Short mmCIF file of C-alpha atoms in Angstrom, two decimals:
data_model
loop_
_atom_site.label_atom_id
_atom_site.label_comp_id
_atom_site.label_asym_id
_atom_site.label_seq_id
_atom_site.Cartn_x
_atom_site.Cartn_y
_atom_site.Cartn_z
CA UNK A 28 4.29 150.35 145.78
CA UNK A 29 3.50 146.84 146.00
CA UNK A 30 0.01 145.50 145.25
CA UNK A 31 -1.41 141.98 145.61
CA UNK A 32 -3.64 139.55 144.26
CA UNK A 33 -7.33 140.40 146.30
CA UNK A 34 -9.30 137.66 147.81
CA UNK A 35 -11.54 136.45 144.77
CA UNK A 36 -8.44 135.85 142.73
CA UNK A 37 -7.08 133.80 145.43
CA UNK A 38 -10.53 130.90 145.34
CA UNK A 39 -9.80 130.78 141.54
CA UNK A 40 -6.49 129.64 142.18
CA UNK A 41 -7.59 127.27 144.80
CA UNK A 42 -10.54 125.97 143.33
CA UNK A 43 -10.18 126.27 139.08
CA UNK A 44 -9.15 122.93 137.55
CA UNK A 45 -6.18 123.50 135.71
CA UNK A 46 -7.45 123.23 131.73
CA UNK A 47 -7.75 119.89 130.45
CA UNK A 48 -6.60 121.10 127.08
CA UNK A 49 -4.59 124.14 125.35
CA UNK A 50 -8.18 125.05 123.55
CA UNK A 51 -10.92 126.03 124.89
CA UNK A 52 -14.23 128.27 124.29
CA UNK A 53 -14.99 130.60 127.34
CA UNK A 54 -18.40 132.33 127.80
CA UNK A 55 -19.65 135.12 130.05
CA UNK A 56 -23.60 134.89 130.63
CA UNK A 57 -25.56 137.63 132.28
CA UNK A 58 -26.28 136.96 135.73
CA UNK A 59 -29.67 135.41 136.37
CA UNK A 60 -30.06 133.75 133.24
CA UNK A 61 -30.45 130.43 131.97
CA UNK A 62 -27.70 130.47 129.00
CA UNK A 63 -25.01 129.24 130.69
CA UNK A 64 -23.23 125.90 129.90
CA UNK A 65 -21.89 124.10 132.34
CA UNK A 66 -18.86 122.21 130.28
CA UNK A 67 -18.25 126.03 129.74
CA UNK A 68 -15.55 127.88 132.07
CA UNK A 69 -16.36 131.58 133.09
CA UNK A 70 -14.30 134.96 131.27
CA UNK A 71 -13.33 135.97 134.84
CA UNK A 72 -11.98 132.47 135.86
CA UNK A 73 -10.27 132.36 132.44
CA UNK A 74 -8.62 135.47 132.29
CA UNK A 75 -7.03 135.34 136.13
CA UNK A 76 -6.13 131.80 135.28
CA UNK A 77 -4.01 133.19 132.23
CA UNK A 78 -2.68 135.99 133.82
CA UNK A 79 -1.65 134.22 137.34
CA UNK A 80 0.68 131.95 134.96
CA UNK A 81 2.50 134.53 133.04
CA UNK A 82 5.74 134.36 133.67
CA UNK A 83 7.29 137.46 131.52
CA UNK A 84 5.07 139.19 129.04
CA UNK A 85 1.38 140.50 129.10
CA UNK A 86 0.44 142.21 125.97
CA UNK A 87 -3.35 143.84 125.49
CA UNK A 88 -5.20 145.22 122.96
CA UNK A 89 -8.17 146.50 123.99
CA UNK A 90 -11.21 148.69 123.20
CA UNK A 91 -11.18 150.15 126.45
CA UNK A 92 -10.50 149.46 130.55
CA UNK A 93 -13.91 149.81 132.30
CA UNK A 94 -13.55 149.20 136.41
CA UNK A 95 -15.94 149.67 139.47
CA UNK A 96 -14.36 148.72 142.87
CA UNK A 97 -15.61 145.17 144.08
CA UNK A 98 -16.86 144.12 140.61
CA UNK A 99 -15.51 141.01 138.64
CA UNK A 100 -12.97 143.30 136.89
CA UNK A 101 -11.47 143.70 140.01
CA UNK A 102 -9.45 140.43 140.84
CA UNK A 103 -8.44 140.65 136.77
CA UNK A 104 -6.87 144.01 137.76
CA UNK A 105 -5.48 142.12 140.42
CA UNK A 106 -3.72 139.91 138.80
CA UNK A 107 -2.26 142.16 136.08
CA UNK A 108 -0.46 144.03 139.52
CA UNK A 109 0.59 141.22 140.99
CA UNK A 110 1.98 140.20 137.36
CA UNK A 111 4.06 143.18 137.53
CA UNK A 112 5.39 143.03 140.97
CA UNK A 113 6.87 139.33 140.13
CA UNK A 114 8.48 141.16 136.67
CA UNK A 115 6.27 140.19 133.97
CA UNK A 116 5.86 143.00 131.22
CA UNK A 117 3.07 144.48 130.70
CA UNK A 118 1.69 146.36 128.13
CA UNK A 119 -2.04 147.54 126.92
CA UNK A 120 -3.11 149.37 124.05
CA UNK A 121 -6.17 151.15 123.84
CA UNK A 122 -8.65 153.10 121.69
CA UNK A 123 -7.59 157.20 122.28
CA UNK A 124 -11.54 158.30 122.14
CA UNK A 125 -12.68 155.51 124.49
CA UNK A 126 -9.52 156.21 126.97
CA UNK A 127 -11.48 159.70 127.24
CA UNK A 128 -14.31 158.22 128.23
CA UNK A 129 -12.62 155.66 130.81
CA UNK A 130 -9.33 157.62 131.61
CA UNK A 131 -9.11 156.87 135.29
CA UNK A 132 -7.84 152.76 135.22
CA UNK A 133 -5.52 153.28 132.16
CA UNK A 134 -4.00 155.76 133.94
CA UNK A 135 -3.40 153.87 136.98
CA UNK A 136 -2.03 151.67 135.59
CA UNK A 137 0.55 153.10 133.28
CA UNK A 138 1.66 154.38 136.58
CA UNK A 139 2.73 151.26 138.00
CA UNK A 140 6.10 149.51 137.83
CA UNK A 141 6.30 147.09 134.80
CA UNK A 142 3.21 148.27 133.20
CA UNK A 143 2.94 150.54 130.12
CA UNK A 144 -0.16 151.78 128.50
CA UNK A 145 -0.27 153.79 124.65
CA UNK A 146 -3.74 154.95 123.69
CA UNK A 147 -3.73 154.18 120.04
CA UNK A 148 -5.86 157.23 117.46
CA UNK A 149 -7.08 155.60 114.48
CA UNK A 150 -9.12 158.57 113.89
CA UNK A 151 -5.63 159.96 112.15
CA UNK A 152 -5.72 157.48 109.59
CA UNK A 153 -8.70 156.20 108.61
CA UNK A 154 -11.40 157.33 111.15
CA UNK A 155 -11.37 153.86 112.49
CA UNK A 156 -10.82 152.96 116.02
CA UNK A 157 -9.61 150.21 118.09
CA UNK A 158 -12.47 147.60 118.29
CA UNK A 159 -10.10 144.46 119.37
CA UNK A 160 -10.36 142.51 122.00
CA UNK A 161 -7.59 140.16 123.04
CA UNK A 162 -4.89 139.59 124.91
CA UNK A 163 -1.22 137.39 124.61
CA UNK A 164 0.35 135.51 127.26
CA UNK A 165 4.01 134.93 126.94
CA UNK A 166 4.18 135.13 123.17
CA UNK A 167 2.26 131.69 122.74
CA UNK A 168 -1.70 131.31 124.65
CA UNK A 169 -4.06 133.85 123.28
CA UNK A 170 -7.37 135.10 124.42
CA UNK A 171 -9.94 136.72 121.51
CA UNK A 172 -13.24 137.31 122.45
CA UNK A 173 -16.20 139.92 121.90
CA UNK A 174 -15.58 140.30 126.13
CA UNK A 175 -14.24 143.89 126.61
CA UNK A 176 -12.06 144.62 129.55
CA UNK A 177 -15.35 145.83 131.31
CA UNK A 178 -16.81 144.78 134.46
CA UNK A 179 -20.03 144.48 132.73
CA UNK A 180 -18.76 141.49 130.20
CA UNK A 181 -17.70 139.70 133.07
CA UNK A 182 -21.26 139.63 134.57
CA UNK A 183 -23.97 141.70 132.49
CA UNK A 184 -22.98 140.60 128.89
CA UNK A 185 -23.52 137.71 126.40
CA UNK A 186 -20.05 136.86 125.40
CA UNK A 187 -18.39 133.95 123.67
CA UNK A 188 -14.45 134.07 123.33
CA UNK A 189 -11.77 130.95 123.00
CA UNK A 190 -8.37 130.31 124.68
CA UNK A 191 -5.26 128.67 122.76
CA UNK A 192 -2.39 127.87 123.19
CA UNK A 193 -0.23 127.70 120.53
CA UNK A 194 3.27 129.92 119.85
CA UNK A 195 2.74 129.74 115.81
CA UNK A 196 -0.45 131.12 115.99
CA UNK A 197 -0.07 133.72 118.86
CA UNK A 198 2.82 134.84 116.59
CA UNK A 199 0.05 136.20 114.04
CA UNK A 200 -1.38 138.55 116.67
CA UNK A 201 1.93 139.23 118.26
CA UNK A 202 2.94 140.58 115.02
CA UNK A 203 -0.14 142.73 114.89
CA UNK A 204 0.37 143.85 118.72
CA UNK A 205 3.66 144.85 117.77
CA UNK A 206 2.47 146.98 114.91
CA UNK A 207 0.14 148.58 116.47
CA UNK A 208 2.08 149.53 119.38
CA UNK A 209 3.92 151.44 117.04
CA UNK A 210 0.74 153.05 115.76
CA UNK A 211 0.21 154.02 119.37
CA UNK A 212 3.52 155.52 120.32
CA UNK A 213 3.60 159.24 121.07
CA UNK A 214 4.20 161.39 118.29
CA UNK A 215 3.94 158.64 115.75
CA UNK A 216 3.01 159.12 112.29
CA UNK A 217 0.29 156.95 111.77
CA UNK A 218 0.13 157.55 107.91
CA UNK A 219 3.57 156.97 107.33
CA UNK A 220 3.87 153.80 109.93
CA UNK A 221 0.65 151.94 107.93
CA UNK A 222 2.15 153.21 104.26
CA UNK A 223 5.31 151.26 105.13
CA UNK A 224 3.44 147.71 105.91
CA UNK A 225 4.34 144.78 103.66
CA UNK A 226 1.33 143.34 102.31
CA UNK A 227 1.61 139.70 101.28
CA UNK A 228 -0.91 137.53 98.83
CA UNK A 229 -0.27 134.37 101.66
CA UNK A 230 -2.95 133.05 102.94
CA UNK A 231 -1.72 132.08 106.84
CA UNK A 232 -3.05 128.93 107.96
CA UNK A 233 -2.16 126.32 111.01
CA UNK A 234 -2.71 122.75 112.09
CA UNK A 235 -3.38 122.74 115.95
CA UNK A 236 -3.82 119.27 117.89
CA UNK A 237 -6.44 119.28 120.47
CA UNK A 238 -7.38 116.85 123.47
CA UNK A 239 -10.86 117.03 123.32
CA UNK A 240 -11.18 117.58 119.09
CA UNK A 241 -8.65 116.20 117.62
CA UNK A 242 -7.19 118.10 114.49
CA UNK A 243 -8.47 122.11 113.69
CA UNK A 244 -7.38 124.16 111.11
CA UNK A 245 -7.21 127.78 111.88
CA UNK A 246 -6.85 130.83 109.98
CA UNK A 247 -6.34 133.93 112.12
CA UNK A 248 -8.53 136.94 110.77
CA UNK A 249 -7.75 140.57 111.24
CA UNK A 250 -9.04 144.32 109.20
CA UNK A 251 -8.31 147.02 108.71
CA UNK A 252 -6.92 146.12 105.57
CA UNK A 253 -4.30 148.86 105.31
CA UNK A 254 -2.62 147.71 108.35
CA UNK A 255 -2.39 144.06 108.31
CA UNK A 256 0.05 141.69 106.47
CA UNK A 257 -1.60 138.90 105.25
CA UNK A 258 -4.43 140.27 102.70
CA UNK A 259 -6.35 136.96 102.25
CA UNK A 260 -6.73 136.75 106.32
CA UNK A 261 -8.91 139.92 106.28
CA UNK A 262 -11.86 139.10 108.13
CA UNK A 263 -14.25 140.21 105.29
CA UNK A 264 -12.28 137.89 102.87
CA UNK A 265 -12.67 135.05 105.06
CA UNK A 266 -16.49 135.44 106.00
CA UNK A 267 -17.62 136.05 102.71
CA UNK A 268 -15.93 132.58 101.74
CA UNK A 269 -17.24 131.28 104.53
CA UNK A 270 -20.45 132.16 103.47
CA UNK A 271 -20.25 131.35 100.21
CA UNK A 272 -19.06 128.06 100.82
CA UNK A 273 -22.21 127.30 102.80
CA UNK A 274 -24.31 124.09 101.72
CA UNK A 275 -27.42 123.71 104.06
CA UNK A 276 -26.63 125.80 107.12
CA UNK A 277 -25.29 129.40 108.76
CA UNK A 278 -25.73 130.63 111.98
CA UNK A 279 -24.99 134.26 112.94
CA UNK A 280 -24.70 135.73 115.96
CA UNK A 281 -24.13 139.26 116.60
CA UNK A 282 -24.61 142.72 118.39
CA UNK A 283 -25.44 144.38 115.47
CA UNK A 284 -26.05 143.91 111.87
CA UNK A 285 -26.19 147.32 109.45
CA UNK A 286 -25.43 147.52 105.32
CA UNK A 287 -24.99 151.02 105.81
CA UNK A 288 -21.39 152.89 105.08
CA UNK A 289 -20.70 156.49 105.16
CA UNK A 290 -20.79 156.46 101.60
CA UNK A 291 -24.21 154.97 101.28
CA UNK A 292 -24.36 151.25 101.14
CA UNK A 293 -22.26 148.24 102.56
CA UNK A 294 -23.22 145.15 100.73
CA UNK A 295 -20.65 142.60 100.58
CA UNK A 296 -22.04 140.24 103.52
CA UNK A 297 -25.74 141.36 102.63
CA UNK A 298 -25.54 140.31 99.52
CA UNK A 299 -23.80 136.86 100.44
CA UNK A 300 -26.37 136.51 102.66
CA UNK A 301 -29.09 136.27 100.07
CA UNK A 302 -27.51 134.97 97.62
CA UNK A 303 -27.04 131.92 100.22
CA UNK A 304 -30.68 131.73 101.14
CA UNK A 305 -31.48 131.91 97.17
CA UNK A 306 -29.72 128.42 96.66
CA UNK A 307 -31.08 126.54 99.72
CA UNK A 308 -29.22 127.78 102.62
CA UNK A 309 -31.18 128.24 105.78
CA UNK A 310 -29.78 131.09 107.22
CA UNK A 311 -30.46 131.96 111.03
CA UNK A 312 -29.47 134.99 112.66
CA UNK A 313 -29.63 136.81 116.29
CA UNK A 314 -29.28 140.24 117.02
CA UNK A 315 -29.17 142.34 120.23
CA UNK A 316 -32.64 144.94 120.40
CA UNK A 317 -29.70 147.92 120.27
CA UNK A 318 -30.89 147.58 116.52
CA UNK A 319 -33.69 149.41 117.07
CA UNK A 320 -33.37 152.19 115.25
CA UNK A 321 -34.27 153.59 111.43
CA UNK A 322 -32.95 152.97 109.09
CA UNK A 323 -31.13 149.73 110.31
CA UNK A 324 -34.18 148.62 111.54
CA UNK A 325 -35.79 148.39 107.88
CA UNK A 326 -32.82 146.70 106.69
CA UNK A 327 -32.40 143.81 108.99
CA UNK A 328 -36.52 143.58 108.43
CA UNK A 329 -35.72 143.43 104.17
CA UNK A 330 -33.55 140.91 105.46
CA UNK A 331 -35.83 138.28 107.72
CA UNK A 332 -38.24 138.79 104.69
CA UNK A 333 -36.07 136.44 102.50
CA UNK A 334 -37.41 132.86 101.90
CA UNK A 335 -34.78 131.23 104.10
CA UNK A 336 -33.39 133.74 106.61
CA UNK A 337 -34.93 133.67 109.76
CA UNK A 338 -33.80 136.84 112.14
CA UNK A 339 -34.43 137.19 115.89
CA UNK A 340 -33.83 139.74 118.78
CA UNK A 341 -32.34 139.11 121.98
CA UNK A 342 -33.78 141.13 124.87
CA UNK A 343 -32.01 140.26 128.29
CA UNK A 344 -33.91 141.27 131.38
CA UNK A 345 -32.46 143.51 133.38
CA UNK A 346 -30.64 142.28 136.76
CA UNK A 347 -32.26 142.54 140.21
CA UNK A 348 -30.04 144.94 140.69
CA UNK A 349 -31.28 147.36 138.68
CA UNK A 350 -30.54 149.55 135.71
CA UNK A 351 -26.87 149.00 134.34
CA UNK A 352 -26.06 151.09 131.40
CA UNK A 353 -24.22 149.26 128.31
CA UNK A 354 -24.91 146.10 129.94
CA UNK A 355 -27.81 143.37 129.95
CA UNK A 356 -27.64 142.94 125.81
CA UNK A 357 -26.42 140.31 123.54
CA UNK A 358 -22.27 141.11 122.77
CA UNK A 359 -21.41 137.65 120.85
CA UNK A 360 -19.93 137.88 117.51
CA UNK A 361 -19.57 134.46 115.76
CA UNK A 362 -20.92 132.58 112.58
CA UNK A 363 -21.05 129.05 112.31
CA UNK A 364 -21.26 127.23 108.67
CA UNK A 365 -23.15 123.69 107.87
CA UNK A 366 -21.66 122.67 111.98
CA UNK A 367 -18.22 122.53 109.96
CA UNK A 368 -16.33 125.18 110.40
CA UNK A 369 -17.01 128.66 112.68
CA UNK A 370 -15.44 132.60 112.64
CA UNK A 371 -15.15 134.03 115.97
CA UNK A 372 -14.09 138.02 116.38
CA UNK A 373 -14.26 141.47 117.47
CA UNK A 374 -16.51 142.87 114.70
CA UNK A 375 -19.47 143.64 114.00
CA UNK A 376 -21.29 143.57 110.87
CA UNK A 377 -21.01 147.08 109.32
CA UNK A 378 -18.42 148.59 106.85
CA UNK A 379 -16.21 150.26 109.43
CA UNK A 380 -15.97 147.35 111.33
CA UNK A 381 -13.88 145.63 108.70
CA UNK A 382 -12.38 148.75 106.75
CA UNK A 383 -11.36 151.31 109.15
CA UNK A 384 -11.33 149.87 112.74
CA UNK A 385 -8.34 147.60 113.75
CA UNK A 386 -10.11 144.00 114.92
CA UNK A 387 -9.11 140.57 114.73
CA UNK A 388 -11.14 137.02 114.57
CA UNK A 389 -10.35 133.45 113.81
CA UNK A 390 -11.85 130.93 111.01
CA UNK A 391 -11.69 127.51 113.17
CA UNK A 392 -12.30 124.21 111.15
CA UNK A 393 -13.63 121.20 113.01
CA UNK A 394 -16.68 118.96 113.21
CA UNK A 395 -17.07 118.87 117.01
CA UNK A 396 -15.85 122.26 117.85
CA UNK A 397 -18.22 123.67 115.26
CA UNK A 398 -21.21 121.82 116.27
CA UNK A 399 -20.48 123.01 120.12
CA UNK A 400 -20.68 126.58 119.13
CA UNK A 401 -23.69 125.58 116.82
CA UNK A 402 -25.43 124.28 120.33
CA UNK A 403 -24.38 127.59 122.19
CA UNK A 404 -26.19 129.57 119.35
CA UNK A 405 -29.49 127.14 119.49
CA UNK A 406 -29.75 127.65 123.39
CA UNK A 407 -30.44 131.65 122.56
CA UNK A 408 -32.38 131.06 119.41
CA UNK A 409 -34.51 129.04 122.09
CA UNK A 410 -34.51 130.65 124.68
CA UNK A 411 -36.90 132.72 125.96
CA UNK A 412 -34.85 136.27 125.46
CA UNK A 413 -35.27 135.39 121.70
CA UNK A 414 -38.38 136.41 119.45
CA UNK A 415 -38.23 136.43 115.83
CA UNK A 416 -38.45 139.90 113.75
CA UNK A 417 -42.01 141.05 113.43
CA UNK A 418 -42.25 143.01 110.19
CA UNK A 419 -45.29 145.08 111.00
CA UNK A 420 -43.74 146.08 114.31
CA UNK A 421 -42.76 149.59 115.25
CA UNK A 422 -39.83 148.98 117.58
CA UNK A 423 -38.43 151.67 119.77
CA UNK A 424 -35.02 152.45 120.32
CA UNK A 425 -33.40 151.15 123.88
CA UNK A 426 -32.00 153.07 126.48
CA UNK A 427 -28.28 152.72 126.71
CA UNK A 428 -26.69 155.44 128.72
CA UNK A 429 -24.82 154.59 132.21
#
């Protein structure tokens, strides 16, 4: 059965400019807003723009597949078919307990010629799961982002992710990909698989050349540590030096924030946090209201109390539309240092974020690029979804369901 690109796919590819540049940030912004930047290209243009030029490999890992008919997933689907139908392998990995909640579009498309799809069950080594977003064209352009493949984080979701192009640096996520599709293969022995992994003490680092900012330095991030090669490119490592490397400025932006762990509390970032503030540092951070909820709550409020840490919450209004569940919230994950240097991931801020559950970021280091994503976080700190922490509030818990 042959399947073909649908009608929205078909104006991108008309009307997209071709990108200036082998870098560039990508943002989705909930309809009927006012955060959107206009030097900013859309997730959905993005994404069918990278997947109309691959030529013989697709490789996904992904949280999940999320798809109603007619929605802005649907030309992205699209485009993965019509990938297939001109030969291009395809593959997608995807969280086991989320694939039971969204079975129906995985299974599709494992169905199709060219296209394979392993549901991958931390749960069997860790209790983790797969939290990563991303997705590899051709061994060598990447896309990492907090945008799940969801209809909703095309359209309904606060969402910052970044586009390069570069074979060296794809490599350190291909090799990942490549692990974990091993993870994910039926019958596998997830203990023994992760036991076997080489860990090195090699901090990975490149030199990428951009049009529009000249020289960055990037250092690809990626937890759990058990399964990942490079120990000093754990995404904890690297934000905590991040952090503590901070002279006047860091800006956080998040879903959610929690220094809770199963086994009590998480306080590696918590602490760094204050300890930052306690030398000078003015620390800003926003957090979607899904925080709302004891004991977090009282946390992030001990938090905002410190002399230098200023905390907001970002409310987005519903659409005209009406209620759509797991949508309408603030999804970003990124933290920018002193408009220096920036980490962009899949994570969250809570121990099993970074110990059990397989994600993956990058540490970018550049002047102009920094200070761009320091201007995307200032238009939500003002904006009018954003008010600051009140600590004598009692805030209720939002509604999330579908």
């Amino acid at each position: 059965m042959k399947r073909h690109a649908g009608l929205i796919l078909m104006f991108f590819m008309i009307t997209a400019p071709a990108a200036a540049d082998h870098f560039e940030l990508v943002e989705s912004i909930p309809v009927e807003t006012s955060l959107e930047n206009a030097d900013i290209r859309n997730t959905a243009e993005v994404w069918a723009e990278m997947i109309s030029d691959a030529e013989y490999s697709l490789d996904f890992g992904q949280f999940y597949i999320s798809h109603k008919e007619g929605e802005a997933l649907t030309p992205i689907l699209d485009a993965v078919y019509h990938a297939a139908d001109r030969g291009v392998k395809v593959r997608f990995i995807i969280d086991g307990n989320m694939y039971n909640t969204y079975p129906g579009t995985a299974d599709a498309l494992n169905e199709y010629g060219n296209i394979s799809v392993r549901t991958y069950d931390l749960e069997n080594l860790n209790g983790g799961v797969l939290h990563a977003k991303y997705f590899i064209v051709d061994g060598k352009t990447l896309f990492l982002g907090s945008q799940n493949f969801d209809w909703r984080a095309l359209r309904h979701i606060h969402e910052l992710g970044i586009r390069i192009s570069d074979r060296d640096l794809a490599n350190f996520y291909r090799e990942i990909f490549e692990l974990d599709w091993r993870l994910a293969a039926p019958e596998a022995d997830v203990r023994k698989i992760a036991a076997a992994v080489a860990h090195d003490r090699d901090l990975k680092t490149f030199e990428l050349r951009s049009k529009e900012y000249g020289k960055i330095t990037a250092v690809p991030t990626a937890s759990n540590p058990e399964i990942i090669y490079h120990l000093p490119n754990w995404d904890e490592t690297q934000l905590l030096d991040m952090i503590r490397s901070a002279e006047s400025s860091i800006r956080i932006q998040l879903l959610s924030y929690s220094p809770l762990s199963r086994e009590g509390l998480y306080e590696h970032l918590d602490f760094a946090l204050r300890k930052a503030a306690a030398r000078g540092v003015h620390v800003q951070m926003i957090l979607s209201d899904w925080n709302f909820y004891s004991p977090r709550i009282e946390y992030i409020k001990s938090l905002h109390a410190i002399p230098n840490i200023d905390i907001k919450f970002s409310t987005i209004p519903e659409a005209s539309e009406g209620y759509i569940g797991y949508a309408r919230v603030e999804h970003c994950k990124f933290m920018v240092v002193d408009d220096k240097a920036f980490w962009l991931g899949t994570s969250n801020w809570s121990e099993s974020y970074f110990y059990r559950g397989r994600n993956l970021g990058i540490v970018l280091e550049n002047e102009k690029l920094s200070g761009r994503v320091g201007q995307i976080f200032l238009k939500s700190w003002n904006s009018e979804y954003c008010r600051r922490v009140e600590l004598g509030r009692i805030y209720e818990r939002k509604e999330t369901r579908e």
